[in-house]
Amino acid sequence: MCLAVPGRVDAIYDEQGTRMGRVDFGGVVKEVCLACLPEIAVGDYTIVHVGF
């Protein structure tokens, strides 16, 4: 079973040419790849697979 959860993008930055973001999942903050989301902005929500 796959599980994905919504999170709010708190920051967007570049890491060695890859677009990355700091995403807050209700108090748990994770670094995630945003390369496939070129139009996402700080404050937007995204869905991330839990195992990512």
mmCIF file with all atom_site columns, C-alpha atoms in Angstrom:
data_model
loop_
_atom_site.group_PDB
_atom_site.id
_atom_site.type_symbol
_atom_site.label_atom_id
_atom_site.label_alt_id
_atom_site.label_comp_id
_atom_site.label_asym_id
_atom_site.label_entity_id
_atom_site.label_seq_id
_atom_site.pdbx_PDB_ins_code
_atom_site.Cartn_x
_atom_site.Cartn_y
_atom_site.Cartn_z
_atom_site.occupancy
_atom_site.B_iso_or_equiv
_atom_site.pdbx_formal_charge
_atom_site.auth_seq_id
_atom_site.auth_comp_id
_atom_site.auth_asym_id
_atom_site.auth_atom_id
_atom_site.pdbx_PDB_model_num
ATOM 1  C CA . MET A 1 1  ? 0.000  0.000  0.000   1.00 0.00 ? 1  MET A CA 1
ATOM 2  C CA . CYS A 1 2  ? 1.320  3.433  -0.903  1.00 0.00 ? 2  CYS A CA 1
ATOM 3  C CA . LEU A 1 3  ? 0.811  6.426  1.336   1.00 0.00 ? 3  LEU A CA 1
ATOM 4  C CA . ALA A 1 4  ? 1.227  10.056 0.332   1.00 0.00 ? 4  ALA A CA 1
ATOM 5  C CA . VAL A 1 5  ? 0.716  13.062 2.583   1.00 0.00 ? 5  VAL A CA 1
ATOM 6  C CA . PRO A 1 6  ? 0.232  16.778 1.860   1.00 0.00 ? 6  PRO A CA 1
ATOM 7  C CA . GLY A 1 7  ? 2.820  19.267 3.027   1.00 0.00 ? 7  GLY A CA 1
ATOM 8  C CA . ARG A 1 8  ? 3.404  23.026 2.769   1.00 0.00 ? 8  ARG A CA 1
ATOM 9  C CA . VAL A 1 9  ? 6.510  24.281 0.950   1.00 0.00 ? 9  VAL A CA 1
ATOM 10 C CA . ASP A 1 10 ? 8.465  26.496 3.363   1.00 0.00 ? 10 ASP A CA 1
ATOM 11 C CA . ALA A 1 11 ? 11.562 27.119 1.215   1.00 0.00 ? 11 ALA A CA 1
ATOM 12 C CA . ILE A 1 12 ? 12.855 26.430 -2.295  1.00 0.00 ? 12 ILE A CA 1
ATOM 13 C CA . TYR A 1 13 ? 16.550 26.229 -3.127  1.00 0.00 ? 13 TYR A CA 1
ATOM 14 C CA . ASP A 1 14 ? 19.018 24.792 -5.626  1.00 0.00 ? 14 ASP A CA 1
ATOM 15 C CA . GLU A 1 15 ? 21.247 21.880 -4.643  1.00 0.00 ? 15 GLU A CA 1
ATOM 16 C CA . GLN A 1 16 ? 23.874 20.970 -7.249  1.00 0.00 ? 16 GLN A CA 1
ATOM 17 C CA . GLY A 1 17 ? 21.553 21.950 -10.098 1.00 0.00 ? 17 GLY A CA 1
ATOM 18 C CA . THR A 1 18 ? 18.456 20.227 -8.690  1.00 0.00 ? 18 THR A CA 1
ATOM 19 C CA . ARG A 1 19 ? 15.449 22.202 -7.446  1.00 0.00 ? 19 ARG A CA 1
ATOM 20 C CA . MET A 1 20 ? 14.828 21.203 -3.819  1.00 0.00 ? 20 MET A CA 1
ATOM 21 C CA . GLY A 1 21 ? 12.424 22.320 -1.132  1.00 0.00 ? 21 GLY A CA 1
ATOM 22 C CA . ARG A 1 22 ? 11.867 22.217 2.590   1.00 0.00 ? 22 ARG A CA 1
ATOM 23 C CA . VAL A 1 23 ? 8.335  20.878 3.133   1.00 0.00 ? 23 VAL A CA 1
ATOM 24 C CA . ASP A 1 24 ? 6.429  20.933 6.439   1.00 0.00 ? 24 ASP A CA 1
ATOM 25 C CA . PHE A 1 25 ? 4.139  17.969 7.103   1.00 0.00 ? 25 PHE A CA 1
ATOM 26 C CA . GLY A 1 26 ? 2.324  19.215 10.210  1.00 0.00 ? 26 GLY A CA 1
ATOM 27 C CA . GLY A 1 27 ? 5.499  19.906 12.164  1.00 0.00 ? 27 GLY A CA 1
ATOM 28 C CA . VAL A 1 28 ? 7.717  17.285 10.532  1.00 0.00 ? 28 VAL A CA 1
ATOM 29 C CA . VAL A 1 29 ? 10.014 19.038 8.038   1.00 0.00 ? 29 VAL A CA 1
ATOM 30 C CA . LYS A 1 30 ? 11.622 17.094 5.176   1.00 0.00 ? 30 LYS A CA 1
ATOM 31 C CA . GLU A 1 31 ? 13.890 18.024 2.279   1.00 0.00 ? 31 GLU A CA 1
ATOM 32 C CA . VAL A 1 32 ? 12.239 16.960 -1.003  1.00 0.00 ? 32 VAL A CA 1
ATOM 33 C CA . CYS A 1 33 ? 13.062 17.152 -4.701  1.00 0.00 ? 33 CYS A CA 1
ATOM 34 C CA . LEU A 1 34 ? 10.877 19.648 -6.584  1.00 0.00 ? 34 LEU A CA 1
ATOM 35 C CA . ALA A 1 35 ? 12.402 19.091 -10.035 1.00 0.00 ? 35 ALA A CA 1
ATOM 36 C CA . CYS A 1 36 ? 9.074  17.874 -11.473 1.00 0.00 ? 36 CYS A CA 1
ATOM 37 C CA . LEU A 1 37 ? 7.151  20.847 -10.047 1.00 0.00 ? 37 LEU A CA 1
ATOM 38 C CA . PRO A 1 38 ? 8.527  23.894 -11.901 1.00 0.00 ? 38 PRO A CA 1
ATOM 39 C CA . GLU A 1 39 ? 5.602  26.179 -10.969 1.00 0.00 ? 39 GLU A CA 1
ATOM 40 C CA . ILE A 1 40 ? 5.408  25.410 -7.234  1.00 0.00 ? 40 ILE A CA 1
ATOM 41 C CA . ALA A 1 41 ? 6.043  28.352 -4.896  1.00 0.00 ? 41 ALA A CA 1
ATOM 42 C CA . VAL A 1 42 ? 6.665  28.887 -1.199  1.00 0.00 ? 42 VAL A CA 1
ATOM 43 C CA . GLY A 1 43 ? 3.336  28.519 0.623   1.00 0.00 ? 43 GLY A CA 1
ATOM 44 C CA . ASP A 1 44 ? 1.920  26.034 -1.888  1.00 0.00 ? 44 ASP A CA 1
ATOM 45 C CA . TYR A 1 45 ? 1.007  22.497 -0.866  1.00 0.00 ? 45 TYR A CA 1
ATOM 46 C CA . THR A 1 46 ? 2.279  19.338 -2.510  1.00 0.00 ? 46 THR A CA 1
ATOM 47 C CA . ILE A 1 47 ? 1.736  15.617 -2.002  1.00 0.00 ? 47 ILE A CA 1
ATOM 48 C CA . VAL A 1 48 ? 4.836  13.540 -1.243  1.00 0.00 ? 48 VAL A CA 1
ATOM 49 C CA . HIS A 1 49 ? 5.165  9.758  -1.030  1.00 0.00 ? 49 HIS A CA 1
ATOM 50 C CA . VAL A 1 50 ? 5.937  8.797  2.574   1.00 0.00 ? 50 VAL A CA 1
ATOM 51 C CA . GLY A 1 51 ? 8.937  6.647  1.624   1.00 0.00 ? 51 GLY A CA 1
ATOM 52 C CA . PHE A 1 52 ? 10.609 9.471  -0.320  1.00 0.00 ? 52 PHE A CA 1
#
